[in-house]
Amino acid sequence: MATVAGCAAMGTRVPASGGGAVQGAARSPSSGVDFFVSYTGADQGWAEWIAWVLEDAGYRVRIQTWDFNAGSHFVTEMHQAAQVAARTIAVLSTAYLSSAFAEAEWQAAWAADPSGRARKLLVFRVEECDRPGLLGQLVSVDLFGLDRDIAAGRLVAAARGERSKPAVEPVFPGGPAQPMVTATGMEPTFPGRLPDVWNVPSRNRHFTGRQSQLDQIRTELGSGPVAVTTLHGMGGVGKTQLAVEYAHRHAAEYTLVWWIDAEQTLLVGEKFAALAGPLGLSTDGAVSDIAAIVLAALGRRVGWLVVFDNAEDPVALRDWLPSGPGHVLITSRNPGWEALAAAVDVDVFERAEAVAFLTRRLPGLNAAVADALAAELGDLPLALAQAAGYLTTTRTDPASYLAKFRTRRTTLLGKGGDPLYAGTIATAWSMALERLRADAPATVQLLTLCALLAPEPIPLALFDDHPDLLDGPLAQACAGTHPRLDLDDVVGDALAYSLARRSGNTIQLHRLVGAVIAGQLPEERRDVLRGVVVALVEAALPDEPHRSGTWPVYAMLVPHARIVFRPDRPGVLKLLEYLDASGDYRTAKIVQEDVHNDTVARLGAEHPAALRTRAAVANWTGEAGDPGGARDMLAALLPVCDRALGADDRQTLLVAARLADWTGQAGDWPGARDLCLSILPRWRRVAGEDDPETLYVWANLGFWTGQAGDVAGACAHYAAFLPIRERVLGPEHPDVLESRDQYARWIGEAGDPAAARDLCSALLTVHERVSGAEHHGTLWVRTNLAWWTGKAGDPAAARDQYAQLLPIRERVSGPEHPATLVARGNFAYWVGQAGDPAMARDQYAALLLIHRRVLGPDHPDTLLDQRNLAHWTGEAGDPAGARDQFAAVLALFERALGPEHRETVAARTELAVWTAAAPDWAAAPPGSATAGRP
């Protein structure tokens, strides 16, 4: 039995359960740690207090905030702490129940002691919340709503497994609580109490996330004896709720917390005067005099927090900021507080926070629907709360609401609501917009035009480069002597109300701000302004979209062009040319589908123009990573062209030529070769031997001949074909240079890599002179020169050439362009061949992640990455890992390419090799070549 260190004199605080330092507290015999405290960030104050009280009672405790060192791996530390500790304490709250990490921690303790006999899991509730599922089967202890001593007594008694009755009479619970000095120093303030002076609004029981902002507020307010911090952001982003949550979480750190609605600065004095009574000051006299007395009193006190909610004018509020050793927290839409306060930027939720909020408000909500709804609402807390309120009230199916919102956005933005938020999305920005209409009409014009564009960054050059397309005050601002300075002022008025965000020379509206502004426009006015934004975007599209120097501008304009362009606009062709050159084939496919659907609607499905756009969709489908889909689409289109246009029409022959291409790209190389053989005579007959399309099919016949296994035939083909193409097009035409590159390739494949290397070297000289050192074709020749250098016996030189090429490729084409990714893959290969298999493995692992994201998991290039990763995993010394990876890769190849495809056969062979090389090769995976071998 623990002994009492001493008796308490009257008026002093009595240590919990009759003890100061406790002798003989129960300990784990071997672990060295009695308790691991499992908690979530919202309850850090409780967790620290629990740990302190237990350590003061003689127990050994492990807790994240004290024991996890900077730079350590969070999940690993959590796992080790839970394993080492004899018991786990769950600090139970609504936030804790929503934490995946916390769930894993308490479930691990439960699994080690499902009967509860060993009391491996102790549950302490720190707020009113449910104990769902397995947690409901354990006896829990409530620590909230109690005096500090009673809570500490319950805590220690539960740790010992004793009755909760304290050893001596508890201290009278009506007295003010003060931190006490214990055997281990100054105890953290008990987090269960509120200050004596307190008028903060009720806590939001659905508050979610925002841990980084809460931490930042604590850091800023703790930076000095007098600290002022501003939370700024757009309306509806949750600034007030964040301030309320901070005040509640840190209430125990203050003796006074006073909340002031500061939207009307003239009434702030009244709010301060109301504090006189709670402070014991005189309430006689004028309001201004009483307020001044309160401010002076705060300057003499310590441990206070004053919150100014929704303050908009820093100059007007400056004289109301208290001095003295306390904290001031301000919420505002206006970012212009930097001279008076540290700033915490409050933006929309992270997507995970938005989904967590919705699933907490709407139990049983499908995660995919929650994610889609959060995306549609732009992760804006007010919008999410409003939608949740509407769904709860009306019992509407969330998926149906989502579909309805997409078509009736303006109507639904005015429905629903949340008592903790003032108004709805439809009214959140109305006052700011009314003020701007009166004071800054050019800003309203700018916001209105932006509202008709995509909710992505908009270059300000869109406006000040083309003032002739504008009218009214905005045109005057953009056409003045100093247009950018004037436009800066226009943008600044929008920023003052957080109706837009600025980054560099771009402006961006939240999607719902744009929806509200656009929804207020009369239909006729909206149509006129849509014509303006179409003209602005089209005028901003640079010429020569194939040039990489224009790509940054195109990348910024593509989202807006897709929103405002009709498919028949001339600018769409520029977009497609840019998307092709930059390698964004998936977006090109979507744009082309829009063009095709519009063409069919206007002209009919079998109009020649519609057949051309249908073929283009098939081509982009293949480029986007689905060669089999492209082949099938073209195979279905070909008989339609035969019937509608005739078998010898050029469009029909073009479809047949592309069908041959995608048949080969889908893995049927003999089929592609045979299609070229059948098409080539028809092209010669219809268009002549020297027609560019005839030459195109002729060149592809040689390529697919080689791919089908006849390497010597491919060499002979290009040797005969090259002089003809040179005669027709000239020796330095890009198509001729491409054929020379292919000829070098097949010379190398035929067994003479040194000759291939020399041919590429000579070709590179021509390319650099004709096209330039950084032309796309020049860089392809450099890629192939490096490859054949390695194949000719110098892997280190190949590696070095790719290392030199990669930065150029990334700068010219972009880091995720298909050609750049090819160079990265080849670099990884030659790194391994040059003697560093571990680095090759790591390079392929990184490349695989990019290909999965950019091209998708089933793209052939993604599958090849997985194969190469498996190979270099084995070469790096992990044959069992290579075996397991090849087993997975083989299944993917068989599904995507078929069981007899060359890559599938190669994967099956490597699986057998690594299975035999693995230490446990007798236990090979089912289906491998050596499965079951003795």
mmCIF file with all atom_site columns, N, CA and C in Angstrom, residues 560-582:
data_model
loop_
_atom_site.group_PDB
_atom_site.id
_atom_site.type_symbol
_atom_site.label_atom_id
_atom_site.label_alt_id
_atom_site.label_comp_id
_atom_site.label_asym_id
_atom_site.label_entity_id
_atom_site.label_seq_id
_atom_site.pdbx_PDB_ins_code
_atom_site.Cartn_x
_atom_site.Cartn_y
_atom_site.Cartn_z
_atom_site.occupancy
_atom_site.B_iso_or_equiv
_atom_site.pdbx_formal_charge
_atom_site.auth_seq_id
_atom_site.auth_comp_id
_atom_site.auth_asym_id
_atom_site.auth_atom_id
_atom_site.pdbx_PDB_model_num
ATOM 1  N N  . HIS A 1 560 ? -8.759  27.362 -67.941 1.00 0.00 ? 560 HIS A N  1
ATOM 2  C CA . HIS A 1 560 ? -9.731  28.409 -68.251 1.00 0.00 ? 560 HIS A CA 1
ATOM 3  C C  . HIS A 1 560 ? -10.296 28.228 -69.660 1.00 0.00 ? 560 HIS A C  1
ATOM 4  N N  . ALA A 1 561 ? -9.426  27.842 -70.585 1.00 0.00 ? 561 ALA A N  1
ATOM 5  C CA . ALA A 1 561 ? -9.896  27.602 -71.953 1.00 0.00 ? 561 ALA A CA 1
ATOM 6  C C  . ALA A 1 561 ? -10.920 26.472 -71.975 1.00 0.00 ? 561 ALA A C  1
ATOM 7  N N  . ARG A 1 562 ? -10.682 25.434 -71.201 1.00 0.00 ? 562 ARG A N  1
ATOM 8  C CA . ARG A 1 562 ? -11.624 24.310 -71.182 1.00 0.00 ? 562 ARG A CA 1
ATOM 9  C C  . ARG A 1 562 ? -12.978 24.715 -70.610 1.00 0.00 ? 562 ARG A C  1
ATOM 10 N N  . ILE A 1 563 ? -12.978 25.704 -69.723 1.00 0.00 ? 563 ILE A N  1
ATOM 11 C CA . ILE A 1 563 ? -14.230 26.178 -69.147 1.00 0.00 ? 563 ILE A CA 1
ATOM 12 C C  . ILE A 1 563 ? -15.020 27.041 -70.134 1.00 0.00 ? 563 ILE A C  1
ATOM 13 N N  . VAL A 1 564 ? -14.324 27.919 -70.872 1.00 0.00 ? 564 VAL A N  1
ATOM 14 C CA . VAL A 1 564 ? -15.034 28.952 -71.634 1.00 0.00 ? 564 VAL A CA 1
ATOM 15 C C  . VAL A 1 564 ? -15.125 28.675 -73.130 1.00 0.00 ? 564 VAL A C  1
ATOM 16 N N  . PHE A 1 565 ? -14.233 27.858 -73.698 1.00 0.00 ? 565 PHE A N  1
ATOM 17 C CA . PHE A 1 565 ? -14.246 27.645 -75.144 1.00 0.00 ? 565 PHE A CA 1
ATOM 18 C C  . PHE A 1 565 ? -15.353 26.671 -75.548 1.00 0.00 ? 565 PHE A C  1
ATOM 19 N N  . ARG A 1 566 ? -16.074 27.022 -76.579 1.00 0.00 ? 566 ARG A N  1
ATOM 20 C CA . ARG A 1 566 ? -16.880 26.018 -77.265 1.00 0.00 ? 566 ARG A CA 1
ATOM 21 C C  . ARG A 1 566 ? -15.935 25.163 -78.107 1.00 0.00 ? 566 ARG A C  1
ATOM 22 N N  . PRO A 1 567 ? -16.297 23.895 -78.345 1.00 0.00 ? 567 PRO A N  1
ATOM 23 C CA . PRO A 1 567 ? -15.374 23.012 -79.060 1.00 0.00 ? 567 PRO A CA 1
ATOM 24 C C  . PRO A 1 567 ? -14.996 23.481 -80.461 1.00 0.00 ? 567 PRO A C  1
ATOM 25 N N  . ASP A 1 568 ? -15.804 24.370 -81.064 1.00 0.00 ? 568 ASP A N  1
ATOM 26 C CA . ASP A 1 568 ? -15.498 24.805 -82.421 1.00 0.00 ? 568 ASP A CA 1
ATOM 27 C C  . ASP A 1 568 ? -14.669 26.086 -82.461 1.00 0.00 ? 568 ASP A C  1
ATOM 28 N N  . ARG A 1 569 ? -14.196 26.562 -81.294 1.00 0.00 ? 569 ARG A N  1
ATOM 29 C CA . ARG A 1 569 ? -13.366 27.763 -81.283 1.00 0.00 ? 569 ARG A CA 1
ATOM 30 C C  . ARG A 1 569 ? -11.997 27.467 -81.891 1.00 0.00 ? 569 ARG A C  1
ATOM 31 N N  . PRO A 1 570 ? -11.420 28.441 -82.622 1.00 0.00 ? 570 PRO A N  1
ATOM 32 C CA . PRO A 1 570 ? -10.076 28.234 -83.207 1.00 0.00 ? 570 PRO A CA 1
ATOM 33 C C  . PRO A 1 570 ? -9.021  27.926 -82.147 1.00 0.00 ? 570 PRO A C  1
ATOM 34 N N  . GLY A 1 571 ? -9.181  28.478 -80.954 1.00 0.00 ? 571 GLY A N  1
ATOM 35 C CA . GLY A 1 571 ? -8.192  28.250 -79.909 1.00 0.00 ? 571 GLY A CA 1
ATOM 36 C C  . GLY A 1 571 ? -8.076  26.803 -79.481 1.00 0.00 ? 571 GLY A C  1
ATOM 37 N N  . VAL A 1 572 ? -9.116  25.990 -79.728 1.00 0.00 ? 572 VAL A N  1
ATOM 38 C CA . VAL A 1 572 ? -9.073  24.579 -79.337 1.00 0.00 ? 572 VAL A CA 1
ATOM 39 C C  . VAL A 1 572 ? -7.974  23.850 -80.096 1.00 0.00 ? 572 VAL A C  1
ATOM 40 N N  . LEU A 1 573 ? -7.780  24.180 -81.356 1.00 0.00 ? 573 LEU A N  1
ATOM 41 C CA . LEU A 1 573 ? -6.718  23.536 -82.135 1.00 0.00 ? 573 LEU A CA 1
ATOM 42 C C  . LEU A 1 573 ? -5.346  23.862 -81.549 1.00 0.00 ? 573 LEU A C  1
ATOM 43 N N  . LYS A 1 574 ? -5.171  25.097 -81.089 1.00 0.00 ? 574 LYS A N  1
ATOM 44 C CA . LYS A 1 574 ? -3.922  25.450 -80.423 1.00 0.00 ? 574 LYS A CA 1
ATOM 45 C C  . LYS A 1 574 ? -3.737  24.642 -79.146 1.00 0.00 ? 574 LYS A C  1
ATOM 46 N N  . LEU A 1 575 ? -4.817  24.478 -78.392 1.00 0.00 ? 575 LEU A N  1
ATOM 47 C CA . LEU A 1 575 ? -4.738  23.694 -77.156 1.00 0.00 ? 575 LEU A CA 1
ATOM 48 C C  . LEU A 1 575 ? -4.298  22.272 -77.450 1.00 0.00 ? 575 LEU A C  1
ATOM 49 N N  . LEU A 1 576 ? -4.895  21.661 -78.460 1.00 0.00 ? 576 LEU A N  1
ATOM 50 C CA . LEU A 1 576 ? -4.556  20.278 -78.786 1.00 0.00 ? 576 LEU A CA 1
ATOM 51 C C  . LEU A 1 576 ? -3.104  20.160 -79.243 1.00 0.00 ? 576 LEU A C  1
ATOM 52 N N  . GLU A 1 577 ? -2.637  21.141 -79.990 1.00 0.00 ? 577 GLU A N  1
ATOM 53 C CA . GLU A 1 577 ? -1.242  21.102 -80.424 1.00 0.00 ? 577 GLU A CA 1
ATOM 54 C C  . GLU A 1 577 ? -0.304  21.207 -79.228 1.00 0.00 ? 577 GLU A C  1
ATOM 55 N N  . TYR A 1 578 ? -0.659  22.079 -78.280 1.00 0.00 ? 578 TYR A N  1
ATOM 56 C CA . TYR A 1 578 ? 0.157   22.187 -77.065 1.00 0.00 ? 578 TYR A CA 1
ATOM 57 C C  . TYR A 1 578 ? 0.117   20.889 -76.251 1.00 0.00 ? 578 TYR A C  1
ATOM 58 N N  . LEU A 1 579 ? -1.065  20.332 -76.068 1.00 0.00 ? 579 LEU A N  1
ATOM 59 C CA . LEU A 1 579 ? -1.201  19.117 -75.261 1.00 0.00 ? 579 LEU A CA 1
ATOM 60 C C  . LEU A 1 579 ? -0.432  17.958 -75.887 1.00 0.00 ? 579 LEU A C  1
ATOM 61 N N  . ASP A 1 580 ? -0.415  17.896 -77.200 1.00 0.00 ? 580 ASP A N  1
ATOM 62 C CA . ASP A 1 580 ? 0.355   16.860 -77.894 1.00 0.00 ? 580 ASP A CA 1
ATOM 63 C C  . ASP A 1 580 ? 1.849   17.071 -77.672 1.00 0.00 ? 580 ASP A C  1
ATOM 64 N N  . ALA A 1 581 ? 2.314   18.294 -77.909 1.00 0.00 ? 581 ALA A N  1
ATOM 65 C CA . ALA A 1 581 ? 3.749   18.559 -77.799 1.00 0.00 ? 581 ALA A CA 1
ATOM 66 C C  . ALA A 1 581 ? 4.253   18.385 -76.372 1.00 0.00 ? 581 ALA A C  1
ATOM 67 N N  . SER A 1 582 ? 3.432   18.755 -75.394 1.00 0.00 ? 582 SER A N  1
ATOM 68 C CA . SER A 1 582 ? 3.870   18.695 -73.997 1.00 0.00 ? 582 SER A CA 1
ATOM 69 C C  . SER A 1 582 ? 3.647   17.331 -73.370 1.00 0.00 ? 582 SER A C  1
#
